DNA sequence: TCTTGACCCTATAGAGGCTATAGGGTGCAT
DNA sequence: ATGCACCCTATAGCCTCTATAGGGTCAAGA
């Protein structure tokens, strides 16, 4: 399949796919006589993996090491597991922060409804150094 | 406090602080006779807020607008109200996204039966197109 | 057969948000 | 007075894409 089809299937911009190839994160595809990239189902799976990992908030470097871990059949679980675990901690912290911010924002709305502008404490809500 | 101390306290690079000042998102500090920036606790809270917000995925423009809400002079209620409402929608969407992501990550963890080496399905799971 | 239009190619530049480097001043301890 | 860690400005570069310019390829239709 050509790059456009791969792009559609993985919901990725064509330019981004070429960028991934330049970065060496997606293996180069075979070329047709007309020098078109010709992708295989393996590329599709790998790119899907990359995109999904990026969506889940892993950095390029992390995706790289996830891919490396995937190649090594011996101990993939421990490494991948550890990365996911660490990531979950971050996500939980973010959800907590956003919930705080949300509360302050809706407080602001209520203050407004009661005709008196309340003090906005959004900075106070998130302005404290983390415990 | 000087810029280095502020940097340490907020886990921010000195260069980044100066960048925020140039961008007008963090107010300029007073200067000492030697032209050193001299920061107050107010700067500390504001910068902490900025960093947290950025970490939560708000763009610079969004952080700017959140900070505008915090200017507690009597602004026209309607404007503040509309802005706060908009941000709440945004925050709710972020919370929903992260909650989903959290579920997926913990699903990933479950897919890893670490007792059985070589049977890790995390990698497979990431390579599947999204249902 | 010739043209049109959707695709493909490379190379390069730009955006957003930092981060690093060069070249130099400040201030305190030894 | 000499180090050394810190501060200053100005400018260039990095990361992850995304867009643009300038140009080939190919199937379908006039």
Short mmCIF file of N, CA and C in Angstrom, two decimals, chain A residues 9 44-46 48-53 55-58 66 69-70 73-78 80-85 87-88 91-95 97-102 105-113 115-120 122-131, chain B residues 9 42 44-46 48-49 52-53 55-58 65-67 69-78 80-85 87-88 91-92 94-95 98-99 101-102 104-106 108-109 111-114 116-131:
data_model
loop_
_atom_site.label_atom_id
_atom_site.label_comp_id
_atom_site.label_asym_id
_atom_site.label_seq_id
_atom_site.Cartn_x
_atom_site.Cartn_y
_atom_site.Cartn_z
N UNK A 9 -5.34 5.01 7.03
CA UNK A 9 -5.62 3.91 7.95
C UNK A 9 -5.13 4.18 9.37
N UNK A 44 2.05 -1.22 8.83
CA UNK A 44 0.77 -0.76 9.36
C UNK A 44 0.68 -1.00 10.86
N UNK A 45 1.05 -2.19 11.27
CA UNK A 45 0.97 -2.53 12.70
C UNK A 45 1.93 -1.66 13.51
N UNK A 46 3.12 -1.48 12.96
CA UNK A 46 4.13 -0.71 13.69
C UNK A 46 3.71 0.76 13.82
N UNK A 48 0.69 1.92 13.66
CA UNK A 48 -0.45 1.96 14.58
C UNK A 48 0.04 1.99 16.02
N UNK A 49 1.01 1.13 16.27
CA UNK A 49 1.62 1.08 17.60
C UNK A 49 2.21 2.43 17.99
N UNK A 50 2.96 3.00 17.06
CA UNK A 50 3.61 4.30 17.34
C UNK A 50 2.57 5.37 17.65
N UNK A 51 1.58 5.44 16.80
CA UNK A 51 0.57 6.48 16.96
C UNK A 51 -0.21 6.32 18.26
N UNK A 52 -0.51 5.09 18.56
CA UNK A 52 -1.28 4.83 19.76
C UNK A 52 -0.47 5.16 21.01
N UNK A 53 0.79 4.80 20.96
CA UNK A 53 1.66 5.11 22.09
C UNK A 53 1.79 6.62 22.25
N UNK A 55 -0.36 8.83 21.31
CA UNK A 55 -1.67 9.27 21.83
C UNK A 55 -1.77 9.08 23.33
N UNK A 56 -1.21 7.97 23.79
CA UNK A 56 -1.28 7.67 25.22
C UNK A 56 -0.31 8.53 26.01
N UNK A 57 0.40 9.39 25.32
CA UNK A 57 1.24 10.35 26.02
C UNK A 57 2.69 9.93 26.18
N UNK A 58 3.11 8.89 25.48
CA UNK A 58 4.51 8.51 25.55
C UNK A 58 5.31 9.39 24.59
N UNK A 66 9.88 1.42 23.90
CA UNK A 66 8.80 0.43 23.87
C UNK A 66 9.00 -0.52 22.69
N UNK A 69 11.81 -2.84 23.43
CA UNK A 69 11.37 -3.86 24.38
C UNK A 69 10.55 -4.93 23.66
N UNK A 70 9.79 -4.48 22.66
CA UNK A 70 8.93 -5.42 21.95
C UNK A 70 9.74 -6.42 21.14
N UNK A 73 12.29 -10.65 23.20
CA UNK A 73 11.24 -11.53 23.70
C UNK A 73 11.43 -11.96 25.16
N UNK A 74 12.63 -11.81 25.64
CA UNK A 74 12.91 -12.36 26.95
C UNK A 74 12.18 -11.65 28.09
N UNK A 75 12.37 -10.34 28.16
CA UNK A 75 11.82 -9.62 29.31
C UNK A 75 10.98 -8.42 28.91
N UNK A 76 10.13 -8.55 27.94
CA UNK A 76 9.40 -7.35 27.53
C UNK A 76 8.45 -6.90 28.61
N UNK A 77 7.85 -7.84 29.26
CA UNK A 77 6.78 -7.52 30.19
C UNK A 77 7.23 -6.56 31.29
N UNK A 78 8.31 -6.89 31.94
CA UNK A 78 8.75 -6.07 33.07
C UNK A 78 8.97 -4.62 32.66
N UNK A 80 7.95 -2.88 29.87
CA UNK A 80 6.74 -2.21 29.41
C UNK A 80 5.81 -1.94 30.58
N UNK A 81 5.69 -2.92 31.41
CA UNK A 81 4.86 -2.79 32.60
C UNK A 81 5.30 -1.60 33.45
N UNK A 82 6.60 -1.49 33.65
CA UNK A 82 7.13 -0.41 34.48
C UNK A 82 6.81 0.95 33.86
N UNK A 83 6.97 1.04 32.53
CA UNK A 83 6.69 2.31 31.87
C UNK A 83 5.21 2.68 32.01
N UNK A 84 4.36 1.71 31.81
CA UNK A 84 2.93 1.97 31.91
C UNK A 84 2.56 2.40 33.33
N UNK A 85 3.14 1.71 34.30
CA UNK A 85 2.86 2.01 35.69
C UNK A 85 3.24 3.43 36.04
N UNK A 87 3.60 5.87 34.03
CA UNK A 87 2.76 6.79 33.28
C UNK A 87 1.42 6.98 33.97
N UNK A 88 0.89 5.91 34.52
CA UNK A 88 -0.40 5.99 35.21
C UNK A 88 -0.33 6.94 36.40
N UNK A 91 -0.66 10.37 35.08
CA UNK A 91 -2.02 10.64 34.63
C UNK A 91 -2.93 10.92 35.82
N UNK A 92 -2.77 10.13 36.86
CA UNK A 92 -3.59 10.33 38.06
C UNK A 92 -3.35 11.71 38.67
N UNK A 93 -2.09 12.10 38.68
CA UNK A 93 -1.76 13.42 39.24
C UNK A 93 -2.43 14.51 38.41
N UNK A 94 -2.40 14.34 37.10
CA UNK A 94 -3.01 15.35 36.24
C UNK A 94 -4.52 15.44 36.45
N UNK A 95 -5.14 14.29 36.58
CA UNK A 95 -6.58 14.29 36.80
C UNK A 95 -6.90 15.03 38.10
N UNK A 97 -5.13 17.43 39.56
CA UNK A 97 -4.92 18.86 39.35
C UNK A 97 -6.07 19.48 38.57
N UNK A 98 -6.49 18.80 37.55
CA UNK A 98 -7.57 19.34 36.71
C UNK A 98 -8.87 19.44 37.51
N UNK A 99 -9.07 18.49 38.40
CA UNK A 99 -10.28 18.51 39.21
C UNK A 99 -10.26 19.73 40.14
N UNK A 100 -9.09 20.02 40.69
CA UNK A 100 -8.93 21.22 41.51
C UNK A 100 -9.25 22.47 40.71
N UNK A 101 -8.66 22.53 39.54
CA UNK A 101 -8.85 23.70 38.68
C UNK A 101 -10.32 23.85 38.31
N UNK A 102 -10.94 22.75 38.01
CA UNK A 102 -12.35 22.74 37.64
C UNK A 102 -13.20 23.32 38.75
N UNK A 105 -12.81 27.05 38.87
CA UNK A 105 -13.48 27.70 37.75
C UNK A 105 -14.98 27.76 37.99
N UNK A 106 -15.54 26.69 38.52
CA UNK A 106 -16.99 26.70 38.69
C UNK A 106 -17.35 27.57 39.88
N UNK A 107 -16.43 27.68 40.84
CA UNK A 107 -16.61 28.63 41.92
C UNK A 107 -16.71 30.05 41.37
N UNK A 108 -15.85 30.32 40.42
CA UNK A 108 -15.83 31.63 39.77
C UNK A 108 -17.17 31.92 39.09
N UNK A 109 -17.71 30.91 38.45
CA UNK A 109 -19.01 31.06 37.79
C UNK A 109 -20.10 31.39 38.79
N UNK A 110 -20.10 30.65 39.89
CA UNK A 110 -21.13 30.87 40.90
C UNK A 110 -21.05 32.27 41.48
N UNK A 111 -19.83 32.71 41.73
CA UNK A 111 -19.63 34.04 42.27
C UNK A 111 -20.21 35.07 41.31
N UNK A 112 -20.03 34.82 40.06
CA UNK A 112 -20.52 35.72 39.04
C UNK A 112 -22.04 35.75 39.03
N UNK A 113 -22.64 34.60 39.17
CA UNK A 113 -24.10 34.51 39.17
C UNK A 113 -24.69 35.33 40.30
N UNK A 115 -23.96 38.08 41.28
CA UNK A 115 -23.81 39.51 41.03
C UNK A 115 -22.56 40.13 41.62
N UNK A 116 -21.80 39.34 42.32
CA UNK A 116 -20.61 39.88 42.94
C UNK A 116 -19.43 39.07 42.42
N UNK A 117 -18.49 39.75 41.87
CA UNK A 117 -17.33 39.01 41.39
C UNK A 117 -16.55 38.51 42.59
N UNK A 118 -16.48 37.22 42.70
CA UNK A 118 -15.72 36.63 43.80
C UNK A 118 -14.25 36.70 43.48
N UNK A 119 -13.47 36.46 44.47
CA UNK A 119 -12.04 36.42 44.21
C UNK A 119 -11.71 35.17 43.44
N UNK A 120 -10.89 35.35 42.42
CA UNK A 120 -10.52 34.19 41.63
C UNK A 120 -9.30 33.54 42.26
N UNK A 122 -7.82 30.68 41.13
CA UNK A 122 -7.26 29.59 40.33
C UNK A 122 -5.75 29.52 40.50
N UNK A 123 -5.12 30.67 40.63
CA UNK A 123 -3.67 30.63 40.82
C UNK A 123 -3.35 29.99 42.16
N UNK A 124 -4.13 30.36 43.17
CA UNK A 124 -3.92 29.75 44.48
C UNK A 124 -4.12 28.24 44.41
N UNK A 125 -5.12 27.82 43.63
CA UNK A 125 -5.44 26.40 43.56
C UNK A 125 -4.27 25.59 43.00
N UNK A 126 -3.63 26.14 42.00
CA UNK A 126 -2.53 25.40 41.37
C UNK A 126 -1.18 26.05 41.60
N UNK A 127 -1.17 27.11 42.38
CA UNK A 127 0.07 27.86 42.55
C UNK A 127 0.92 27.40 43.70
N UNK A 128 0.44 26.41 44.44
CA UNK A 128 1.25 25.87 45.53
C UNK A 128 2.21 24.83 44.99
N UNK A 129 3.43 24.87 45.46
CA UNK A 129 4.36 23.80 45.07
C UNK A 129 3.76 22.46 45.47
N UNK A 130 4.09 21.45 44.70
CA UNK A 130 3.51 20.14 44.97
C UNK A 130 4.09 19.58 46.26
N UNK A 131 3.17 18.95 46.99
CA UNK A 131 3.54 18.36 48.30
C UNK A 131 4.74 17.48 48.19
N UNK B 9 13.02 26.22 42.74
CA UNK B 9 11.75 26.01 43.44
C UNK B 9 10.62 25.56 42.52
N UNK B 42 4.81 36.28 44.94
CA UNK B 42 3.74 36.34 43.95
C UNK B 42 4.23 35.73 42.62
N UNK B 44 6.51 33.52 42.40
CA UNK B 44 6.64 32.08 42.63
C UNK B 44 5.30 31.36 42.39
N UNK B 45 4.23 31.93 42.96
CA UNK B 45 2.91 31.30 42.79
C UNK B 45 2.50 31.30 41.33
N UNK B 46 2.74 32.43 40.68
CA UNK B 46 2.32 32.55 39.29
C UNK B 46 3.08 31.57 38.40
N UNK B 48 4.55 28.82 39.33
CA UNK B 48 4.11 27.46 39.67
C UNK B 48 2.82 27.14 38.91
N UNK B 49 1.92 28.10 38.93
CA UNK B 49 0.66 27.93 38.20
C UNK B 49 0.91 27.71 36.71
N UNK B 52 2.36 24.22 36.08
CA UNK B 52 1.36 23.17 36.27
C UNK B 52 0.40 23.15 35.10
N UNK B 53 -0.05 24.32 34.70
CA UNK B 53 -1.00 24.40 33.60
C UNK B 53 -0.40 23.86 32.31
N UNK B 55 1.92 21.70 32.07
CA UNK B 55 2.03 20.27 32.25
C UNK B 55 0.68 19.59 32.03
N UNK B 56 -0.38 20.31 32.35
CA UNK B 56 -1.72 19.75 32.17
C UNK B 56 -2.16 19.84 30.72
N UNK B 57 -1.33 20.37 29.88
CA UNK B 57 -1.64 20.37 28.46
C UNK B 57 -2.30 21.64 27.94
N UNK B 58 -2.29 22.70 28.75
CA UNK B 58 -2.81 23.96 28.23
C UNK B 58 -1.74 24.63 27.40
N UNK B 65 -4.91 33.14 29.15
CA UNK B 65 -6.30 33.48 29.38
C UNK B 65 -6.75 33.04 30.79
N UNK B 66 -6.21 31.94 31.25
CA UNK B 66 -6.50 31.54 32.64
C UNK B 66 -5.98 32.58 33.61
N UNK B 67 -4.79 33.08 33.32
CA UNK B 67 -4.20 34.09 34.20
C UNK B 67 -5.01 35.39 34.16
N UNK B 69 -8.14 35.56 34.02
CA UNK B 69 -9.26 35.37 34.94
C UNK B 69 -8.87 35.72 36.37
N UNK B 70 -7.59 35.60 36.64
CA UNK B 70 -7.12 35.79 38.00
C UNK B 70 -6.92 37.25 38.35
N UNK B 71 -7.01 38.12 37.37
CA UNK B 71 -6.90 39.55 37.67
C UNK B 71 -8.19 39.98 38.34
N UNK B 72 -8.13 40.20 39.67
CA UNK B 72 -9.40 40.30 40.39
C UNK B 72 -9.93 41.72 40.54
N UNK B 73 -9.53 42.61 39.69
CA UNK B 73 -10.21 43.91 39.65
C UNK B 73 -11.62 43.65 39.16
N UNK B 74 -12.50 44.63 39.35
CA UNK B 74 -13.86 44.36 38.89
C UNK B 74 -13.92 44.43 37.38
N UNK B 75 -13.83 43.24 36.80
CA UNK B 75 -13.99 43.14 35.35
C UNK B 75 -15.47 42.93 35.06
N UNK B 76 -15.85 43.23 33.84
CA UNK B 76 -17.24 42.94 33.47
C UNK B 76 -17.52 41.46 33.70
N UNK B 77 -18.55 41.22 34.50
CA UNK B 77 -18.87 39.87 34.91
C UNK B 77 -19.12 38.96 33.71
N UNK B 78 -19.80 39.51 32.74
CA UNK B 78 -20.18 38.70 31.59
C UNK B 78 -18.96 38.09 30.90
N UNK B 80 -15.87 37.55 32.10
CA UNK B 80 -15.24 36.55 32.96
C UNK B 80 -16.04 35.26 32.94
N UNK B 81 -17.33 35.44 33.06
CA UNK B 81 -18.24 34.31 33.07
C UNK B 81 -18.09 33.46 31.81
N UNK B 82 -18.10 34.11 30.68
CA UNK B 82 -18.00 33.39 29.40
C UNK B 82 -16.68 32.64 29.31
N UNK B 83 -15.62 33.33 29.74
CA UNK B 83 -14.31 32.72 29.66
C UNK B 83 -14.21 31.51 30.59
N UNK B 84 -14.73 31.68 31.79
CA UNK B 84 -14.68 30.59 32.76
C UNK B 84 -15.46 29.39 32.23
N UNK B 85 -16.62 29.68 31.67
CA UNK B 85 -17.44 28.61 31.10
C UNK B 85 -16.67 27.84 30.03
N UNK B 87 -13.47 27.60 29.67
CA UNK B 87 -12.37 26.81 30.26
C UNK B 87 -12.90 25.55 30.94
N UNK B 88 -14.07 25.66 31.54
CA UNK B 88 -14.64 24.48 32.21
C UNK B 88 -14.90 23.38 31.19
N UNK B 91 -11.59 21.91 30.40
CA UNK B 91 -11.06 21.10 31.49
C UNK B 91 -11.82 19.77 31.59
N UNK B 92 -13.11 19.85 31.43
CA UNK B 92 -13.91 18.62 31.48
C UNK B 92 -13.49 17.65 30.39
N UNK B 94 -10.56 17.48 29.02
CA UNK B 94 -9.25 16.94 29.41
C UNK B 94 -9.41 15.83 30.45
N UNK B 95 -10.25 16.06 31.42
CA UNK B 95 -10.46 15.06 32.47
C UNK B 95 -11.02 13.78 31.84
N UNK B 98 -8.24 12.00 29.90
CA UNK B 98 -7.26 11.37 30.78
C UNK B 98 -7.86 10.16 31.48
N UNK B 99 -9.12 10.24 31.81
CA UNK B 99 -9.76 9.11 32.49
C UNK B 99 -9.80 7.91 31.56
N UNK B 101 -7.77 7.43 29.06
CA UNK B 101 -6.39 7.01 28.88
C UNK B 101 -5.93 6.18 30.06
N UNK B 102 -6.34 6.58 31.23
CA UNK B 102 -6.00 5.84 32.45
C UNK B 102 -6.54 4.43 32.39
N UNK B 104 -7.20 2.76 29.73
CA UNK B 104 -6.46 1.99 28.73
C UNK B 104 -5.12 1.54 29.28
N UNK B 105 -4.46 2.45 29.99
CA UNK B 105 -3.16 2.09 30.56
C UNK B 105 -3.30 0.96 31.56
N UNK B 106 -4.33 1.01 32.38
CA UNK B 106 -4.43 -0.05 33.39
C UNK B 106 -4.88 -1.34 32.73
N UNK B 108 -3.75 -2.13 29.84
CA UNK B 108 -2.46 -2.61 29.36
C UNK B 108 -1.74 -3.40 30.44
N UNK B 109 -1.78 -2.87 31.63
CA UNK B 109 -1.11 -3.54 32.74
C UNK B 109 -1.70 -4.92 32.97
N UNK B 111 -3.02 -6.72 30.76
CA UNK B 111 -2.66 -7.60 29.65
C UNK B 111 -1.29 -8.23 29.86
N UNK B 112 -0.57 -7.70 30.82
CA UNK B 112 0.76 -8.22 31.09
C UNK B 112 0.72 -9.19 32.26
N UNK B 113 0.78 -10.44 31.94
CA UNK B 113 0.83 -11.45 32.98
C UNK B 113 2.29 -11.73 33.28
N UNK B 114 2.82 -10.97 34.20
CA UNK B 114 4.27 -10.97 34.39
C UNK B 114 4.81 -12.31 34.89
N UNK B 116 4.13 -15.13 33.44
CA UNK B 116 4.48 -15.88 32.24
C UNK B 116 5.30 -15.01 31.30
N UNK B 117 6.57 -15.22 31.34
CA UNK B 117 7.48 -14.45 30.51
C UNK B 117 7.22 -14.80 29.05
N UNK B 118 7.35 -13.81 28.18
CA UNK B 118 7.19 -14.09 26.77
C UNK B 118 5.73 -14.11 26.33
N UNK B 119 4.82 -13.94 27.29
CA UNK B 119 3.41 -13.95 26.92
C UNK B 119 2.80 -12.56 27.05
N UNK B 120 3.65 -11.58 27.07
CA UNK B 120 3.17 -10.22 27.26
C UNK B 120 2.39 -9.77 26.04
N UNK B 121 1.19 -9.32 26.27
CA UNK B 121 0.37 -8.90 25.15
C UNK B 121 0.22 -7.38 25.05
N UNK B 122 1.01 -6.70 25.84
CA UNK B 122 0.94 -5.24 25.79
C UNK B 122 1.29 -4.74 24.40
N UNK B 123 2.35 -5.29 23.87
CA UNK B 123 2.82 -4.86 22.57
C UNK B 123 1.78 -5.15 21.50
N UNK B 124 1.23 -6.35 21.56
CA UNK B 124 0.14 -6.68 20.63
C UNK B 124 -1.00 -5.67 20.77
N UNK B 125 -1.36 -5.42 22.00
CA UNK B 125 -2.49 -4.55 22.26
C UNK B 125 -2.28 -3.17 21.64
N UNK B 126 -1.05 -2.68 21.72
CA UNK B 126 -0.77 -1.36 21.17
C UNK B 126 -0.79 -1.38 19.65
N UNK B 127 -0.55 -2.51 19.06
CA UNK B 127 -0.49 -2.60 17.61
C UNK B 127 -1.83 -2.80 16.95
N UNK B 128 -2.85 -3.05 17.76
CA UNK B 128 -4.19 -3.22 17.19
C UNK B 128 -4.77 -1.85 16.86
N UNK B 129 -5.41 -1.74 15.73
CA UNK B 129 -6.15 -0.50 15.46
C UNK B 129 -7.19 -0.30 16.55
N UNK B 130 -7.50 0.92 16.84
CA UNK B 130 -8.48 1.20 17.87
C UNK B 130 -9.84 0.68 17.41
N UNK B 131 -10.48 -0.02 18.28
CA UNK B 131 -11.76 -0.71 17.94
C UNK B 131 -12.68 0.16 17.12
#
